[in-house]
Amino acid sequence: MKEQFSRLFGLSEQRTGQEEVRQIPIGDIDTSPFQPRTVFDDERIDELCQTIKTHGVIQPIVVRVRNNRYEIIAGERRWRAVTKLGHDTIPAIVREFNDSQTASIALIENLQREGLTAVEEAVAYQKLIELHQLTQESLAQRLGKSQSTIANKLRLLMLPETIKIALMERKITERHARALLSLDTEELQLKVLEEILTKELNVKQTEVRIAFLKESAKSKKTKRISFTKDVRLALNTIRQSIEMVSGSGLQIKTNEKDHEDHYEIVIQIPKR
């Protein structure tokens, strides 16, 4: 599969004869500056260590010569595992690639594996677009994804750095982040992020909270009377609160009546 995607990006690897697998000293190898993965799961590395203990390094890493040292093109997780095990060398294949080719291969290899955060995936898409001068549509076609998938991922790069870090550290989900994008200001986005983290809001509760904030902002622009006299805002506040509590699993029943001089809302909350 990786070979197929490499060809789609003009990176078909021409091999002549049997490639030589060398045992290269661990200390002579550097990581790639083009590696899109910034978060490496320690548990996954430990699992890989156990596999290598049992079966050895089945697939050699791929490197290139750079400044009289070796730079990883593909296989950093294997290199990290072997380093953790304390091995002196690792099997590797040396190939000649320029910076553009190296970056593309590193990006494509990681996109075909699991575990990238949504932000890392978005950065990889953006770099591929820049390296190969692609449109979102043409990138989507080459990767076999929908254009909306690519567009939604790229929009995450518009978020404040604090939110992107929370997403990379998996403190929030991609759906949380996409909901935050609908807020107009960074101040509001960070305010809701804090609520998500402190109150452990799920996606539905987050969407309800955001809808309430947007309605409040809209009311501030269109209403000149105070909030305490704003019947519409009062009703929306009650409805949003009920929906948020319902999102926690409680089966709340409500009954609204519009009387001539007042609204009546009856809320039934089960004791069990």
CSV table of C-alpha atoms in Angstrom, one decimal:
chain,number,residue,atom,x,y,z
A,1,MET,CA,0.0,0.0,0.0
A,2,LYS,CA,2.8,2.4,0.8
A,3,GLU,CA,4.5,1.7,-2.5
A,4,GLN,CA,1.2,2.5,-4.2
A,5,PHE,CA,0.9,5.9,-2.5
A,6,SER,CA,4.6,6.6,-3.2
A,7,ARG,CA,4.0,6.2,-6.9
A,8,LEU,CA,1.0,8.6,-6.7
A,9,PHE,CA,3.3,11.2,-5.4
A,10,GLY,CA,6.0,10.6,-8.0
A,11,LEU,CA,8.2,8.8,-5.5
A,12,SER,CA,8.5,5.4,-7.2
A,13,GLU,CA,11.6,3.8,-5.9
A,14,GLN,CA,13.8,2.3,-8.7
A,15,ARG,CA,15.7,-0.6,-7.2
A,16,THR,CA,18.5,-2.4,-9.0
A,17,GLY,CA,19.2,-5.9,-8.0
A,18,GLN,CA,19.3,-7.1,-4.4
A,19,GLU,CA,19.4,-4.2,-1.9
A,20,GLU,CA,22.1,-4.4,0.7
A,21,VAL,CA,21.0,-4.5,4.3
A,22,ARG,CA,23.7,-3.1,6.5
A,23,GLN,CA,24.1,-3.2,10.3
A,24,ILE,CA,24.5,0.4,11.1
A,25,PRO,CA,25.6,1.6,14.6
A,26,ILE,CA,22.7,3.2,16.6
A,27,GLY,CA,24.9,6.1,17.5
A,28,ASP,CA,25.5,7.0,13.9
A,29,ILE,CA,21.8,7.6,13.2
A,30,ASP,CA,19.8,10.8,13.5
A,31,THR,CA,16.0,11.3,13.4
A,32,SER,CA,14.4,13.0,10.5
A,33,PRO,CA,13.5,16.7,10.7
A,34,PHE,CA,10.6,15.9,8.4
A,35,GLN,CA,9.0,13.4,10.9
A,36,PRO,CA,5.4,14.5,11.3
A,37,ARG,CA,4.8,12.4,14.4
A,38,THR,CA,5.7,14.4,17.5
A,39,VAL,CA,4.0,12.1,20.1
A,40,PHE,CA,5.3,8.5,20.4
A,41,ASP,CA,3.2,6.2,22.6
A,42,ASP,CA,5.5,4.6,25.2
A,43,GLU,CA,3.3,1.6,25.5
A,44,ARG,CA,3.4,1.0,21.7
A,45,ILE,CA,7.2,1.3,21.8
A,46,ASP,CA,7.3,-1.2,24.6
A,47,GLU,CA,5.1,-3.6,22.6
A,48,LEU,CA,7.5,-3.2,19.7
A,49,CYS,CA,10.5,-3.9,22.0
A,50,GLN,CA,8.9,-7.2,23.0
A,51,THR,CA,8.3,-8.2,19.4
A,52,ILE,CA,11.9,-7.3,18.5
A,53,LYS,CA,13.1,-9.4,21.5
A,54,THR,CA,11.3,-12.4,20.2
A,55,HIS,CA,11.7,-12.1,16.4
A,56,GLY,CA,14.4,-9.5,15.9
A,57,VAL,CA,14.0,-6.5,13.5
A,58,ILE,CA,12.1,-8.1,10.6
A,59,GLN,CA,11.9,-5.0,8.4
A,60,PRO,CA,15.1,-2.9,8.1
A,61,ILE,CA,14.8,0.9,8.5
A,62,VAL,CA,15.5,3.1,5.6
A,63,VAL,CA,18.1,5.9,5.9
A,64,ARG,CA,20.1,8.3,3.8
A,65,VAL,CA,23.6,9.7,4.3
A,66,ARG,CA,23.5,13.3,5.6
A,67,ASN,CA,26.6,15.2,6.8
A,68,ASN,CA,28.6,12.0,7.2
A,69,ARG,CA,25.9,10.5,9.4
A,70,TYR,CA,22.7,8.5,8.7
A,71,GLU,CA,19.3,10.2,8.8
A,72,ILE,CA,16.1,8.1,9.2
A,73,ILE,CA,13.7,8.2,6.2
A,74,ALA,CA,11.4,5.5,7.5
A,75,GLY,CA,11.3,3.4,10.6
A,76,GLU,CA,11.8,5.7,13.6
A,77,ARG,CA,9.6,3.6,15.9
A,78,ARG,CA,11.8,0.6,15.2
A,79,TRP,CA,15.0,2.7,15.8
A,80,ARG,CA,13.5,4.0,19.1
A,81,ALA,CA,12.7,0.4,20.2
A,82,VAL,CA,16.1,-1.0,19.4
A,83,THR,CA,17.7,2.0,21.1
A,84,LYS,CA,15.6,1.3,24.2
A,85,LEU,CA,16.7,-2.3,24.2
A,86,GLY,CA,20.3,-1.2,24.2
A,87,HIS,CA,21.3,-2.8,20.9
A,88,ASP,CA,24.5,-1.5,19.3
A,89,THR,CA,23.3,-1.7,15.7
A,90,ILE,CA,20.1,-1.9,13.6
A,91,PRO,CA,19.6,-3.4,10.1
A,92,ALA,CA,19.1,-0.6,7.6
A,93,ILE,CA,18.9,0.1,3.8
A,94,VAL,CA,20.7,3.2,2.5
A,95,ARG,CA,19.0,5.1,-0.2
A,96,GLU,CA,19.6,8.4,-2.0
A,97,PHE,CA,16.7,10.9,-1.6
A,98,ASN,CA,16.7,14.7,-1.6
A,99,ASP,CA,14.9,16.7,1.1
A,100,SER,CA,11.6,16.9,-0.8
A,101,GLN,CA,11.5,13.2,-1.4
A,102,THR,CA,12.5,12.4,2.1
A,103,ALA,CA,9.8,14.6,3.6
A,104,SER,CA,7.2,13.1,1.3
A,105,ILE,CA,8.1,9.5,2.2
A,106,ALA,CA,8.1,10.3,5.9
A,107,LEU,CA,4.7,12.0,5.7
A,108,ILE,CA,3.1,9.2,3.5
A,109,GLU,CA,4.5,6.4,5.7
A,110,ASN,CA,3.0,7.9,8.8
A,111,LEU,CA,-0.3,8.7,7.2
A,112,GLN,CA,-0.7,5.0,6.5
A,113,ARG,CA,-0.2,4.1,10.1
A,114,GLU,CA,-2.4,4.4,13.1
A,115,GLY,CA,-1.7,6.7,16.0
A,116,LEU,CA,-1.2,10.1,14.5
A,117,THR,CA,-3.0,12.9,16.3
A,118,ALA,CA,-5.5,15.0,14.3
A,119,VAL,CA,-3.1,17.9,14.4
A,120,GLU,CA,-0.1,15.8,13.2
A,121,GLU,CA,-2.3,14.5,10.4
A,122,ALA,CA,-3.3,18.0,9.5
A,123,VAL,CA,0.3,19.2,9.4
A,124,ALA,CA,1.2,16.2,7.2
A,125,TYR,CA,-1.6,17.1,4.7
A,126,GLN,CA,-0.4,20.8,4.7
A,127,LYS,CA,3.2,19.8,4.0
A,128,LEU,CA,2.2,17.4,1.2
A,129,ILE,CA,0.2,20.2,-0.4
A,130,GLU,CA,3.1,22.6,-0.2
A,131,LEU,CA,5.7,20.0,-1.3
A,132,HIS,CA,3.8,18.9,-4.4
A,133,GLN,CA,1.8,22.1,-5.1
A,134,LEU,CA,-1.5,20.3,-4.7
A,135,THR,CA,-5.0,21.5,-4.2
A,136,GLN,CA,-7.1,19.9,-1.4
A,137,GLU,CA,-9.1,18.1,-4.0
A,138,SER,CA,-6.0,16.6,-5.7
A,139,LEU,CA,-4.5,15.5,-2.4
A,140,ALA,CA,-7.8,13.9,-1.4
A,141,GLN,CA,-7.8,11.9,-4.7
A,142,ARG,CA,-4.2,10.7,-4.2
A,143,LEU,CA,-4.9,9.6,-0.7
A,144,GLY,CA,-8.3,8.1,-1.4
A,145,LYS,CA,-10.0,10.4,1.0
A,146,SER,CA,-12.9,12.8,0.6
A,147,GLN,CA,-12.1,16.5,0.1
A,148,SER,CA,-14.2,17.3,3.2
A,149,THR,CA,-12.0,15.1,5.3
A,150,ILE,CA,-8.9,16.9,4.2
A,151,ALA,CA,-10.5,20.3,4.6
A,152,ASN,CA,-11.8,19.5,8.1
A,153,LYS,CA,-8.4,18.4,9.2
A,154,LEU,CA,-6.7,21.5,7.8
A,155,ARG,CA,-9.1,23.7,9.6
A,156,LEU,CA,-7.7,22.4,12.9
A,157,LEU,CA,-4.5,24.3,12.2
A,158,MET,CA,-6.5,27.6,12.6
A,159,LEU,CA,-7.0,26.8,16.3
A,160,PRO,CA,-5.0,28.6,19.0
A,161,GLU,CA,-1.8,26.8,20.0
A,162,THR,CA,-3.2,25.9,23.5
A,163,ILE,CA,-6.1,24.0,21.9
A,164,LYS,CA,-3.8,22.2,19.4
A,165,ILE,CA,-1.6,21.1,22.3
A,166,ALA,CA,-4.6,19.8,24.2
A,167,LEU,CA,-5.7,17.9,21.0
A,168,MET,CA,-2.2,16.4,20.5
A,169,GLU,CA,-2.1,15.4,24.2
A,170,ARG,CA,-5.5,13.7,23.6
A,171,LYS,CA,-7.1,15.8,26.4
A,172,ILE,CA,-9.9,16.6,24.0
A,173,THR,CA,-11.1,14.8,20.9
A,174,GLU,CA,-11.1,16.0,17.3
A,175,ARG,CA,-14.9,16.5,17.5
A,176,HIS,CA,-14.4,18.8,20.5
A,177,ALA,CA,-11.8,20.8,18.5
A,178,ARG,CA,-14.1,21.1,15.5
A,179,ALA,CA,-16.9,22.4,17.7
A,180,LEU,CA,-14.5,25.1,19.1
A,181,LEU,CA,-13.8,26.2,15.6
A,182,SER,CA,-17.4,27.6,15.3
A,183,LEU,CA,-16.6,30.2,18.0
A,184,ASP,CA,-15.7,33.6,16.6
A,185,THR,CA,-12.9,34.6,19.0
A,186,GLU,CA,-9.8,33.0,20.6
A,187,GLU,CA,-11.0,34.2,24.0
A,188,LEU,CA,-14.2,32.2,23.7
A,189,GLN,CA,-12.5,29.2,22.3
A,190,LEU,CA,-10.1,29.1,25.3
A,191,LYS,CA,-12.9,29.7,27.7
A,192,VAL,CA,-14.8,26.7,26.5
A,193,LEU,CA,-11.6,24.6,26.4
A,194,GLU,CA,-11.2,25.3,30.1
A,195,GLU,CA,-14.7,24.2,30.7
A,196,ILE,CA,-14.3,21.0,28.8
A,197,LEU,CA,-11.2,20.1,30.8
A,198,THR,CA,-12.5,21.2,34.2
A,199,LYS,CA,-16.0,19.9,33.9
A,200,GLU,CA,-15.1,16.9,31.6
A,201,LEU,CA,-17.7,17.9,29.1
A,202,ASN,CA,-18.5,15.4,26.3
A,203,VAL,CA,-18.9,16.5,22.7
A,204,LYS,CA,-22.7,16.9,23.0
A,205,GLN,CA,-22.4,19.0,26.2
A,206,THR,CA,-19.7,21.1,24.5
A,207,GLU,CA,-21.9,21.8,21.5
A,208,VAL,CA,-24.8,22.8,23.8
A,209,ARG,CA,-22.5,25.2,25.7
A,210,ILE,CA,-21.2,26.7,22.5
A,211,ALA,CA,-24.7,27.1,21.1
A,212,PHE,CA,-25.7,29.0,24.3
A,213,LEU,CA,-22.6,31.3,24.1
A,214,LYS,CA,-23.4,32.1,20.4
A,215,GLU,CA,-27.0,32.8,21.3
A,216,SER,CA,-25.9,35.0,24.1
A,217,ALA,CA,-23.5,36.9,21.9
A,218,LYS,CA,-26.3,37.3,19.3
A,219,SER,CA,-28.7,38.7,21.9
A,220,LYS,CA,-26.1,41.2,23.1
A,221,LYS,CA,-25.9,42.6,19.6
A,222,THR,CA,-29.7,42.7,18.9
A,223,LYS,CA,-31.2,43.4,22.3
A,224,ARG,CA,-30.8,46.6,24.3
A,225,ILE,CA,-32.7,45.5,27.4
A,226,SER,CA,-30.9,43.8,30.2
A,227,PHE,CA,-30.6,40.0,30.4
A,228,THR,CA,-32.9,39.8,33.5
A,229,LYS,CA,-35.7,41.2,31.3
A,230,ASP,CA,-34.9,39.3,28.2
A,231,VAL,CA,-37.5,36.5,28.1
A,232,ARG,CA,-36.0,34.9,25.0
A,233,LEU,CA,-32.6,34.6,26.6
A,234,ALA,CA,-34.1,33.3,29.9
A,235,LEU,CA,-36.0,30.6,28.0
A,236,ASN,CA,-32.9,29.6,26.0
A,237,THR,CA,-30.8,29.5,29.1
A,238,ILE,CA,-33.3,27.1,30.8
A,239,ARG,CA,-33.6,24.9,27.6
A,240,GLN,CA,-29.8,24.7,27.2
A,241,SER,CA,-29.3,23.8,30.8
A,242,ILE,CA,-31.9,21.1,30.6
A,243,GLU,CA,-30.3,19.7,27.4
A,244,MET,CA,-26.8,19.8,29.1
A,245,VAL,CA,-28.1,17.9,32.1
A,246,SER,CA,-29.9,15.4,29.9
A,247,GLY,CA,-26.6,14.8,28.1
A,248,SER,CA,-25.3,13.3,31.3
A,249,GLY,CA,-27.8,10.5,31.1
A,250,LEU,CA,-30.7,11.7,33.2
A,251,GLN,CA,-34.1,11.2,31.6
A,252,ILE,CA,-35.6,14.7,32.2
A,253,LYS,CA,-39.2,15.5,31.2
A,254,THR,CA,-40.3,19.0,30.4
A,255,ASN,CA,-43.6,20.6,29.6
A,256,GLU,CA,-43.8,24.2,28.3
A,257,LYS,CA,-47.0,26.3,28.2
A,258,ASP,CA,-47.3,29.8,26.7
A,259,HIS,CA,-49.8,31.8,28.8
A,260,GLU,CA,-51.1,35.2,28.0
A,261,ASP,CA,-48.9,37.0,30.6
A,262,HIS,CA,-46.2,34.4,31.3
A,263,TYR,CA,-44.4,31.2,30.2
A,264,GLU,CA,-44.7,28.1,32.3
A,265,ILE,CA,-42.0,25.4,32.2
A,266,VAL,CA,-42.5,22.2,34.3
A,267,ILE,CA,-39.4,20.1,34.8
A,268,GLN,CA,-39.5,16.5,36.1
A,269,ILE,CA,-36.2,15.0,37.3
A,270,PRO,CA,-36.4,11.4,38.3
A,271,LYS,CA,-35.0,10.5,41.8
A,272,ARG,CA,-33.6,7.2,40.5
